[in-house]
mmCIF file of C-alpha atoms in Angstrom:
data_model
loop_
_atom_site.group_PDB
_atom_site.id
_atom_site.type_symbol
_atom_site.label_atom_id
_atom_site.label_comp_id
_atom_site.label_asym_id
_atom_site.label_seq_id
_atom_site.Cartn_x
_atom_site.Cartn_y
_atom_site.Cartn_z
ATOM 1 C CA UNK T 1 -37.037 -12.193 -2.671
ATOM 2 C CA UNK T 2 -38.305 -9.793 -5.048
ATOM 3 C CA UNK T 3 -36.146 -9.583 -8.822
ATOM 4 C CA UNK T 4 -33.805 -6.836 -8.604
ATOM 5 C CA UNK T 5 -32.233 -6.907 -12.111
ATOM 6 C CA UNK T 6 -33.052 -8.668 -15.559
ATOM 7 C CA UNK T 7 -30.859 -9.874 -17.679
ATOM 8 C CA UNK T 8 -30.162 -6.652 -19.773
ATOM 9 C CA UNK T 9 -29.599 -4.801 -16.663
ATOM 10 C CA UNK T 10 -26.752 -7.509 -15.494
ATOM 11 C CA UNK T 11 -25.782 -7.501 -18.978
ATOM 12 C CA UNK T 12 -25.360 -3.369 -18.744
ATOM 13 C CA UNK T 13 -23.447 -2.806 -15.633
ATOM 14 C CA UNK T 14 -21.059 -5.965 -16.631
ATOM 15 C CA UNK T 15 -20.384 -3.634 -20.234
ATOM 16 C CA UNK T 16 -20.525 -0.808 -17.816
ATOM 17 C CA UNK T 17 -17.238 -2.246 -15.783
ATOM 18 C CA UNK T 18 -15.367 -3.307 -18.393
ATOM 19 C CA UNK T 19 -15.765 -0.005 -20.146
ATOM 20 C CA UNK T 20 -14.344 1.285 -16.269
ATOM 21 C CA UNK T 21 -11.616 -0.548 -16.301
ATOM 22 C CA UNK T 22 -10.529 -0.049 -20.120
ATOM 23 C CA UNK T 23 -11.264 3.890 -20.173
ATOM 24 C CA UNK T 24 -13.264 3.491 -23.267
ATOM 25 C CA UNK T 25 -16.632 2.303 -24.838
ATOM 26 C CA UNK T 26 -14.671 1.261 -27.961
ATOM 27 C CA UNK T 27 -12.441 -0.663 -25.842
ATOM 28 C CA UNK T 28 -15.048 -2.137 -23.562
ATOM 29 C CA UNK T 29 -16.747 -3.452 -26.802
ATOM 30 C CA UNK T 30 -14.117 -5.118 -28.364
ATOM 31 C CA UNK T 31 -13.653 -7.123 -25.833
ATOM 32 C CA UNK T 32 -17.631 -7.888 -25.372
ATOM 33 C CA UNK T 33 -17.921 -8.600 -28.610
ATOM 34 C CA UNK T 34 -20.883 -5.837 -29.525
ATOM 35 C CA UNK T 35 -20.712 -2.550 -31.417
ATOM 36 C CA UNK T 36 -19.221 0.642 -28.903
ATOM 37 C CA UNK T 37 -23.401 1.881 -29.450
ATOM 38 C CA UNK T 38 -24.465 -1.033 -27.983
ATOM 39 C CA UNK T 39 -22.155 -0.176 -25.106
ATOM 40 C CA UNK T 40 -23.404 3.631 -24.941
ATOM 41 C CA UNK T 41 -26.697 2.763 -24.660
ATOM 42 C CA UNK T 42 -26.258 0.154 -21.627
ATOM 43 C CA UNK T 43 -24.597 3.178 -20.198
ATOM 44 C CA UNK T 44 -27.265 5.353 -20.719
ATOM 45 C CA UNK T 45 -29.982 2.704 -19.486
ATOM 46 C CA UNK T 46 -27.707 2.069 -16.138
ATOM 47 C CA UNK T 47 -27.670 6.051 -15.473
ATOM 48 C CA UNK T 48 -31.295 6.522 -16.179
ATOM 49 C CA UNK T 49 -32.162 4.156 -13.432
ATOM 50 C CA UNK T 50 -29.472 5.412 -11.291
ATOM 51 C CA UNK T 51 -30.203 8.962 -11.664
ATOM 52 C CA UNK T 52 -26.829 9.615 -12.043
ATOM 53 C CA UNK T 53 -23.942 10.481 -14.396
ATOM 54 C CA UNK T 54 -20.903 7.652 -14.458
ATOM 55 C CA UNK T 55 -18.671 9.318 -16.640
ATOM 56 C CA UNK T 56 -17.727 12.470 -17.360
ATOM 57 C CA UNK T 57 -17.411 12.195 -21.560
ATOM 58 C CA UNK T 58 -15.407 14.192 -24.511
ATOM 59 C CA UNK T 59 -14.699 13.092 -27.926
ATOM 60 C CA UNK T 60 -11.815 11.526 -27.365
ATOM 61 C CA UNK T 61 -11.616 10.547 -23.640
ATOM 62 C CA UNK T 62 -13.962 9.441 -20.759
ATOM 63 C CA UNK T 63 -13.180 9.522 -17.081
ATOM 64 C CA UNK T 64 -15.491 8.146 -13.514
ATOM 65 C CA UNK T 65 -17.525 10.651 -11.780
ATOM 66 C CA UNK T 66 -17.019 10.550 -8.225
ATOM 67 C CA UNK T 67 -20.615 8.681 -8.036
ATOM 68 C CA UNK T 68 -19.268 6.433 -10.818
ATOM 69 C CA UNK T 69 -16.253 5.627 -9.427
ATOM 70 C CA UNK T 70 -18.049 4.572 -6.144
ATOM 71 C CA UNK T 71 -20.552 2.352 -7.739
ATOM 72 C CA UNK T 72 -17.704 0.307 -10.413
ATOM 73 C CA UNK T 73 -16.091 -0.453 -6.803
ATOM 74 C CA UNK T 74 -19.214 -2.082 -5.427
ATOM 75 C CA UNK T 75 -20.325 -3.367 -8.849
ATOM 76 C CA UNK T 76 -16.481 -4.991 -9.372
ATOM 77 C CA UNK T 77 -16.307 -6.916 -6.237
ATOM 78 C CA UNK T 78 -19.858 -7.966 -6.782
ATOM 79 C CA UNK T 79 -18.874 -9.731 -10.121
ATOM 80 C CA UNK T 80 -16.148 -10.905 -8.582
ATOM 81 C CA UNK T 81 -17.738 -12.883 -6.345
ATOM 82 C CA UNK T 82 -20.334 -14.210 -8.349
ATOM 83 C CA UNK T 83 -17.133 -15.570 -10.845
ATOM 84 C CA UNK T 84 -15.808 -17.252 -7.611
ATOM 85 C CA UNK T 85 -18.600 -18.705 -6.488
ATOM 86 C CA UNK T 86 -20.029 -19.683 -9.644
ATOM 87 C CA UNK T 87 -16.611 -21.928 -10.296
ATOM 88 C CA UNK T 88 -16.566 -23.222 -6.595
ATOM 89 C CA UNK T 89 -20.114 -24.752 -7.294
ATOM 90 C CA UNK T 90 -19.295 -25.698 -10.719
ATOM 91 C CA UNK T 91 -16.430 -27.959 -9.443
ATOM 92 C CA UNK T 92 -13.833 -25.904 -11.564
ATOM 93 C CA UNK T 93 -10.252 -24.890 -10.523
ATOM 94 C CA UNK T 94 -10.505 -21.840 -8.741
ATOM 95 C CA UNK T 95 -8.349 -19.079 -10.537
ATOM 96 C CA UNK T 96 -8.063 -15.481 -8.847
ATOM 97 C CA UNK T 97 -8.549 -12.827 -11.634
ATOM 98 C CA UNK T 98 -9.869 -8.752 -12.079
ATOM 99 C CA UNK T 99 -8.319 -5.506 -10.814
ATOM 100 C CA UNK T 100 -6.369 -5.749 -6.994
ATOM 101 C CA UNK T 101 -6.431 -2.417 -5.511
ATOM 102 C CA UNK T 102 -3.803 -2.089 -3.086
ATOM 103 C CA UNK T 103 -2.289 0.899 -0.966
ATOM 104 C CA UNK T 104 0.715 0.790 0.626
ATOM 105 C CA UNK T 105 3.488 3.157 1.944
ATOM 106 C CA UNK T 106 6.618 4.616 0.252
ATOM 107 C CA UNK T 107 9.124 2.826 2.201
ATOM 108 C CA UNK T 108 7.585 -0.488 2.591
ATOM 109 C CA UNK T 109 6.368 -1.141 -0.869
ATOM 110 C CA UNK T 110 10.223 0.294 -2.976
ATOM 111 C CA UNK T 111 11.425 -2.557 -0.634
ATOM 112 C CA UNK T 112 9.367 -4.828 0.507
ATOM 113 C CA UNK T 113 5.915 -5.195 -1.726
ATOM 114 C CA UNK T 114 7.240 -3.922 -5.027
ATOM 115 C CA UNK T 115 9.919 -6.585 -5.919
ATOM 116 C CA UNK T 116 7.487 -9.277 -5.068
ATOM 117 C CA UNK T 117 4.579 -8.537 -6.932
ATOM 118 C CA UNK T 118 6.274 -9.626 -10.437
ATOM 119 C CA UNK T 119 6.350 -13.332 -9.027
ATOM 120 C CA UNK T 120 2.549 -12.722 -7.623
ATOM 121 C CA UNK T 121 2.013 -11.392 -11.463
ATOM 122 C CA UNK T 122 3.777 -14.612 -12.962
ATOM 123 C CA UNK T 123 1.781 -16.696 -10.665
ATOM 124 C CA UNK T 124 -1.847 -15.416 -11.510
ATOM 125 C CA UNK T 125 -1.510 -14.029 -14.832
ATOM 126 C CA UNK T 126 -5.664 -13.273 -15.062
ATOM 127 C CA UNK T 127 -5.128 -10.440 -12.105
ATOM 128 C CA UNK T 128 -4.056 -6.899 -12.472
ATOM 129 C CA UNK T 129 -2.581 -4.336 -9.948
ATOM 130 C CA UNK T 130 -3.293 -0.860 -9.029
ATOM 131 C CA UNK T 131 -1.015 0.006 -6.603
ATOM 132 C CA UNK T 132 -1.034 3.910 -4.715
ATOM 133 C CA UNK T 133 1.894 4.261 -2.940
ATOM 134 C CA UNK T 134 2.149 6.472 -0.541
ATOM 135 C CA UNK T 135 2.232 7.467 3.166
ATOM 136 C CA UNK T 136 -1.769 9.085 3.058
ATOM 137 C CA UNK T 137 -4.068 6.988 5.190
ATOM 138 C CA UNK T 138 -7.229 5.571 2.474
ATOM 139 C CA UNK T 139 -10.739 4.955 3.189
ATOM 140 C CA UNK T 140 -11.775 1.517 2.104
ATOM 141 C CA UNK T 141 -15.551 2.191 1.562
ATOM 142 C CA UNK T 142 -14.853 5.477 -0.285
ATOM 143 C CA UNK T 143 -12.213 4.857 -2.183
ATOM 144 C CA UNK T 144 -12.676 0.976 -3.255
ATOM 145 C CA UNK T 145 -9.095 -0.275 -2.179
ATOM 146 C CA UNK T 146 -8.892 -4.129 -1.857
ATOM 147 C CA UNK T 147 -6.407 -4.082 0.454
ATOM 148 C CA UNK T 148 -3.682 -1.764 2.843
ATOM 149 C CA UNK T 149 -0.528 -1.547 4.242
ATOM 150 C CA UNK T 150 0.078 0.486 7.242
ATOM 151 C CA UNK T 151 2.095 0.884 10.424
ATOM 152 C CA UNK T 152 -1.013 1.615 12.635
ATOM 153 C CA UNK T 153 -3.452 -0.502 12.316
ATOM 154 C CA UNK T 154 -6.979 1.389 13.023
ATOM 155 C CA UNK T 155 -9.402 0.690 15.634
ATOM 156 C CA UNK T 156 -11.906 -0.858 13.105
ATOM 157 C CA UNK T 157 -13.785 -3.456 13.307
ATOM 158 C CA UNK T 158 -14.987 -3.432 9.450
ATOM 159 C CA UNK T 159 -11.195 -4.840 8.812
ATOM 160 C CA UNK T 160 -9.243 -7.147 9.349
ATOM 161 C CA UNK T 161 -5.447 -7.052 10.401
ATOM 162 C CA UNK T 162 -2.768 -9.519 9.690
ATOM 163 C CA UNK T 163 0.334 -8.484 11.413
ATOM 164 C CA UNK T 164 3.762 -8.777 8.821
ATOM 165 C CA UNK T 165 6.706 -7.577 11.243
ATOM 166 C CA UNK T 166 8.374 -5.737 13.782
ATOM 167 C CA UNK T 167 10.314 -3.290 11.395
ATOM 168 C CA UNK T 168 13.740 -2.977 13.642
ATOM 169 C CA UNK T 169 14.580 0.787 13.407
ATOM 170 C CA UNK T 170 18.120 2.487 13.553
ATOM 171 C CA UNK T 171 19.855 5.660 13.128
ATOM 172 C CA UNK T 172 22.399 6.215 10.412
ATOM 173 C CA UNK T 173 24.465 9.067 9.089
ATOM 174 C CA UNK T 174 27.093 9.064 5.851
ATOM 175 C CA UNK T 175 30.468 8.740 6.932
ATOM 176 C CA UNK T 176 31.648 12.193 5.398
ATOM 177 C CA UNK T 177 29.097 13.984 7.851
ATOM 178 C CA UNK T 178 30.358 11.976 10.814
ATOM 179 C CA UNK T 179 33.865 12.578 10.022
ATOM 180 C CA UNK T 180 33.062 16.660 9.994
ATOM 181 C CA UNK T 181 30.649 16.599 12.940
ATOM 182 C CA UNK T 182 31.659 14.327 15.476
ATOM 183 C CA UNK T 183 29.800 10.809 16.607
ATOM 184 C CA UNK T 184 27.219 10.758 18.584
ATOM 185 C CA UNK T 185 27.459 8.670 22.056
ATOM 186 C CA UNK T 186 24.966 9.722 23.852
ATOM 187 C CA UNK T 187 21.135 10.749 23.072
ATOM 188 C CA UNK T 188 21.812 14.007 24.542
ATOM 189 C CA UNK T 189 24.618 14.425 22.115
ATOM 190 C CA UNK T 190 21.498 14.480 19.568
ATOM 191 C CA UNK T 191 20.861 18.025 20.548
ATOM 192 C CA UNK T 192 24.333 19.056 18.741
ATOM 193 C CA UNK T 193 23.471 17.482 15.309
ATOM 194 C CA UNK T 194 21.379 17.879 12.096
ATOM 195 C CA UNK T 195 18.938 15.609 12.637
ATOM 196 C CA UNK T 196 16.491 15.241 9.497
ATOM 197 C CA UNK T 197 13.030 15.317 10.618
ATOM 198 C CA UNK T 198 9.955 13.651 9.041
ATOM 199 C CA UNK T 199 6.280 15.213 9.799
ATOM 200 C CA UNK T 200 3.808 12.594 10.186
ATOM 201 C CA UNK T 201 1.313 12.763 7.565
ATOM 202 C CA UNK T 202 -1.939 12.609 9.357
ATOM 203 C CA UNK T 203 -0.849 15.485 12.146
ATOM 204 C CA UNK T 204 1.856 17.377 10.464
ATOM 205 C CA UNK T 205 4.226 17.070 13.356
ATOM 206 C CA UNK T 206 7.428 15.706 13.980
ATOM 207 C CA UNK T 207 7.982 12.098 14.269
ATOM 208 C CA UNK T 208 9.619 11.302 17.482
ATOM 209 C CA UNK T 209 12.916 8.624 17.546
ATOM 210 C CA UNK T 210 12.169 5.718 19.328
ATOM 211 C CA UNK T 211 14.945 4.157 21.577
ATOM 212 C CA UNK T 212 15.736 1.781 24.380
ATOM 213 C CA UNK T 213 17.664 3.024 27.281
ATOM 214 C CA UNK T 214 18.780 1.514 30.612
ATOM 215 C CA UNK T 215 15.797 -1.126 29.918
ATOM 216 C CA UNK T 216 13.622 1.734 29.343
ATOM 217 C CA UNK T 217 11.865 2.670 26.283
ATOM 218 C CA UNK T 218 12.706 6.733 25.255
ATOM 219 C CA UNK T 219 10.361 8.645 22.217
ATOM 220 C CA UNK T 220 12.824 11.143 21.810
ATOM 221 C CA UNK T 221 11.925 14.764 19.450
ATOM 222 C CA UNK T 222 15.169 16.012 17.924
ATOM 223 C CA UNK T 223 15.981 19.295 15.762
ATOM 224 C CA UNK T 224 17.079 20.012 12.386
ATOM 225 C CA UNK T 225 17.424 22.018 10.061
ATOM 226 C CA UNK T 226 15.270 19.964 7.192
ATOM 227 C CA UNK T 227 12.158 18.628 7.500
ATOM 228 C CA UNK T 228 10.644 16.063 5.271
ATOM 229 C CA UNK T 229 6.679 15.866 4.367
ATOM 230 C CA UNK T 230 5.185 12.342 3.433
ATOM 231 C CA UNK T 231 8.208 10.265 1.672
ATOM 232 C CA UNK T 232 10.518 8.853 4.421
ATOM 233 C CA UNK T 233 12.677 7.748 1.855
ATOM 234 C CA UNK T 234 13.893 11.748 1.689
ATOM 235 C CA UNK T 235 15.125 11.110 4.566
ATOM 236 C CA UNK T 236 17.645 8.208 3.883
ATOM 237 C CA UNK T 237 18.450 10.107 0.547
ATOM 238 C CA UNK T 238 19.734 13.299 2.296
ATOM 239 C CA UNK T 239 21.245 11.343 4.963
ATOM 240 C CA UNK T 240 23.034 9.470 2.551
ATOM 241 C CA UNK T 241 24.583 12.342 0.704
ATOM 242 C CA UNK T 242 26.093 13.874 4.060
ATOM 243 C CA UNK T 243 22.447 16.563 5.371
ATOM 244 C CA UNK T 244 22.482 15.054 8.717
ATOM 245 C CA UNK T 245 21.504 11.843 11.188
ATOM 246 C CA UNK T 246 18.384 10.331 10.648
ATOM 247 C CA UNK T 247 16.362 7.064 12.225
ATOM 248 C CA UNK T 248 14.946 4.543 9.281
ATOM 249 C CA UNK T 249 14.055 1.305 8.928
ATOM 250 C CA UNK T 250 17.148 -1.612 8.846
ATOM 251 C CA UNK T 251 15.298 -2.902 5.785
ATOM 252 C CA UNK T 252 15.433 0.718 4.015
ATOM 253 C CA UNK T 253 19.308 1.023 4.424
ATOM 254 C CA UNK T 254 20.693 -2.896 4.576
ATOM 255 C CA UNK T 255 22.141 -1.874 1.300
ATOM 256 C CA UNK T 256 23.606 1.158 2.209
ATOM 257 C CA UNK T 257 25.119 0.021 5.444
ATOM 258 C CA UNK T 258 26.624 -2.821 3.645
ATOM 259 C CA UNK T 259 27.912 -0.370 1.007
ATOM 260 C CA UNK T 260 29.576 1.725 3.400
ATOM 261 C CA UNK T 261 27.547 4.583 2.171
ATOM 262 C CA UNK T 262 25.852 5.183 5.925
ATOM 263 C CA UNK T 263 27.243 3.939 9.159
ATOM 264 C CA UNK T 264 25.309 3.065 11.815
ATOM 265 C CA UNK T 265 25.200 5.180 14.962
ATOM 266 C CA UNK T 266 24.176 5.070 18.796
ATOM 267 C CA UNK T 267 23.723 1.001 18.727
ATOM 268 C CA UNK T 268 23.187 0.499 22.146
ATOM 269 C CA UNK T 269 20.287 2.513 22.310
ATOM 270 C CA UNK T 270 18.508 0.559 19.582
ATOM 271 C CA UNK T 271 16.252 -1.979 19.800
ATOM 272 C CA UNK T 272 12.977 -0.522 19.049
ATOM 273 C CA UNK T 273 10.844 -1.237 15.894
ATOM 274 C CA UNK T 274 7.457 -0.606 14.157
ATOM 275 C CA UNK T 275 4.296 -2.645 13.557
ATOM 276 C CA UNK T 276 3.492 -3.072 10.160
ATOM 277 C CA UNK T 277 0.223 -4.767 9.285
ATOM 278 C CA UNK T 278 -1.811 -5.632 6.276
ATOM 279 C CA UNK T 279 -5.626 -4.529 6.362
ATOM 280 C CA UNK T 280 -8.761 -5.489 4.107
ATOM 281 C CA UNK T 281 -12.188 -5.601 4.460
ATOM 282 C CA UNK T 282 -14.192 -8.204 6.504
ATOM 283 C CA UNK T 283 -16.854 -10.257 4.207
ATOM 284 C CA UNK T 284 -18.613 -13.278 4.129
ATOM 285 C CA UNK T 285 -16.909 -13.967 0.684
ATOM 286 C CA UNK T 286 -13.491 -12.695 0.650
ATOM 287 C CA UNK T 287 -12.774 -12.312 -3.497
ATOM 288 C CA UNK T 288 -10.227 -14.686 -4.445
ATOM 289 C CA UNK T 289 -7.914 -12.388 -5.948
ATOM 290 C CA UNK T 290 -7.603 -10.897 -2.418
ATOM 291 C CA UNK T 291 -7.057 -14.416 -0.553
ATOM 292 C CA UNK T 292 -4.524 -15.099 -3.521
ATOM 293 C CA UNK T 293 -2.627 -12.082 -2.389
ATOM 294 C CA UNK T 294 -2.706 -12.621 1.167
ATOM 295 C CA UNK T 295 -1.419 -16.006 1.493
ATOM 296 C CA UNK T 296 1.200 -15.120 -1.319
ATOM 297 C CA UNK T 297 2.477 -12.039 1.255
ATOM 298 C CA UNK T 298 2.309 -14.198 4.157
ATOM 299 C CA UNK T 299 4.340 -16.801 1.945
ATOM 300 C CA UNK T 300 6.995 -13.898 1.508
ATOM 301 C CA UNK T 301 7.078 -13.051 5.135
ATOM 302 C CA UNK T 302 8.383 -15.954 6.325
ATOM 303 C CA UNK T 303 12.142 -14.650 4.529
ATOM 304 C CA UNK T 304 11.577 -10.805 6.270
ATOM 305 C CA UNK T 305 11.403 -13.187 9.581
ATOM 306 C CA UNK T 306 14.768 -13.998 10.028
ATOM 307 C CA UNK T 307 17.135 -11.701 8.354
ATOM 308 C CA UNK T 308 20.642 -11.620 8.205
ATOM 309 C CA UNK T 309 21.885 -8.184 7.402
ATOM 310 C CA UNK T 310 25.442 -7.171 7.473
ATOM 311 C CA UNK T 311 26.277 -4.623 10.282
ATOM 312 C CA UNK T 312 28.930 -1.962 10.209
ATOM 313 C CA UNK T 313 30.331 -1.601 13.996
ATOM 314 C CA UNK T 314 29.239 1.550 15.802
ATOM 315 C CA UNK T 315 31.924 4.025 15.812
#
């Protein structure tokens, strides 16, 4: 195998992360140890031989380029794994550390992810988080996530998928608008009501309701007068101050159907759920940071597995 990179070079893109990950050569050197010059000019030799910029610079600020951005992604994981292999060889206590990249949807990490991850933080105290949150689908390779959370989980064979739960689905309604427009009994009595709509984010159409009835299972398009774009959680909020009927997730509105604040509506046509799954990239070494992560989610799981949330009765 022919020698790819001498010491400076490794020495370079390692003052070349840091200096990522910090947002600043003076920052990147004091934690190296060496003068921010010294830092500079590893820069410099790293984009001479790449033949490309890595950061975009001003006097007082520097920011990735997009090419930048790709190659600290690669360049990250890389020293990861040479950190976690180095200490599995050396006989040392393997201890998960660097940046976790994770994306993950508005209504699963508010309540689900987000009020776990202190415990995850408390428990490996040399890793740090970068969480987007939100309903856009990501591309792994492009946009250097470690790790996903979606309802779908894509016909790709680059990553793998570790199922969480069945998210039980229902539809709910404040009290005040039932009380002025009537319960529904039926779902052709749908047709008569408000019913908030959510547009999917990678078609822009309507969601459709999902139900169970006479044994059968029913995707069922309603109408409304509002329509929600990429936060579900719009949806529970106007539904909870009185805009109309609307079908969430049980674990989204426990709270609020213990409260009183929404009553639950057209029970015997529920039943149906949502896959939610938890994607990341298939590798011979998996960093562990990311295995750290995983088994601490899976660990969680096990209390989203058998829930006991308080009902309200169908009216």
């Amino acid at each position: 195998m022919k020698r790819q990179f001498d010491d400076v070079m490794l020495g370079s893109i390692e003052l070349f992360c840091l200096a990522a990950e910090h947002q600043g050569f003076t920052a990147a050197a004091a934690i190296a140890g060496v003068t921010p010059a010294a830092v500079s000019r590893s820069i410099g030799r790293l984009e001479e031989r790449l033949g490309a910029r890595l950061f975009v610079r001003t006097t007082r600020h520097i920011r990735l380029t997009d090419a930048g951005r790709a190659y600290f992604e690669r360049c990250r994981a890389a020293l990861d794994q040479l950190v976690d292999a180095e200490r599995e060889v050396g006989g040392q206590q393997a201890r998960p550390s660097g940046t976790l990249r994770i994306s993950v949807p508005t209504t699963y990490g508010h309540h689900r992810l987000l009020p776990m991850l202190p415990a995850f933080m408390q428990a490996h105290p040399d890793v740090k988080l970068e969480l987007h949150v939100s309903n856009r689908n990501i591309d792994f390779g492009d946009e250097g996530f470690d790790l996903a959370i979606r309802v779908r989980a894509p016909d790709d064979s680059t990553l793998i998928c570790r199922h969480l739960e069945d998210a039980e689905l229902v539809i709910v309604a404040a009290p005040d608008y039932l009380a002025r427009h009537g319960v529904p009994a039926t779902l052709a009595e749908l047709a008569g009501h408000d019913c908030i709509q959510f547009e999917l984010p990678s078609n822009g159409r309507p969601i459709p309701w999902l139900f169970r009835e006479a044994g059968e299972e029913v995707d069922l398009l309603t109408t409304g007068r509002i329509t929600c774009a990429d936060d579900v959680l719009a949806g529970v909020t106007l539904a909870r101050h009185g805009a109309g009927i609307f079908q969430a997730y049980r674990f989204v509105v426990d709270a609020d159907l213990a409260a009183g604040r929404l009553t639950e509506v057209l029970m015997p046509f529920g039943g149906r759920s949502r896959p939610y799954n938890l994607l990341y990239p298939h590798a011979r070494h998996v960093p562990l940071k990311v295995r750290a992560f995983v088994d601490h989610l899976l660990e969680r799981k096990r209390q989203w597995d058998d829930p006991a949330p308080t009902r309200k009765k169908s009216r």
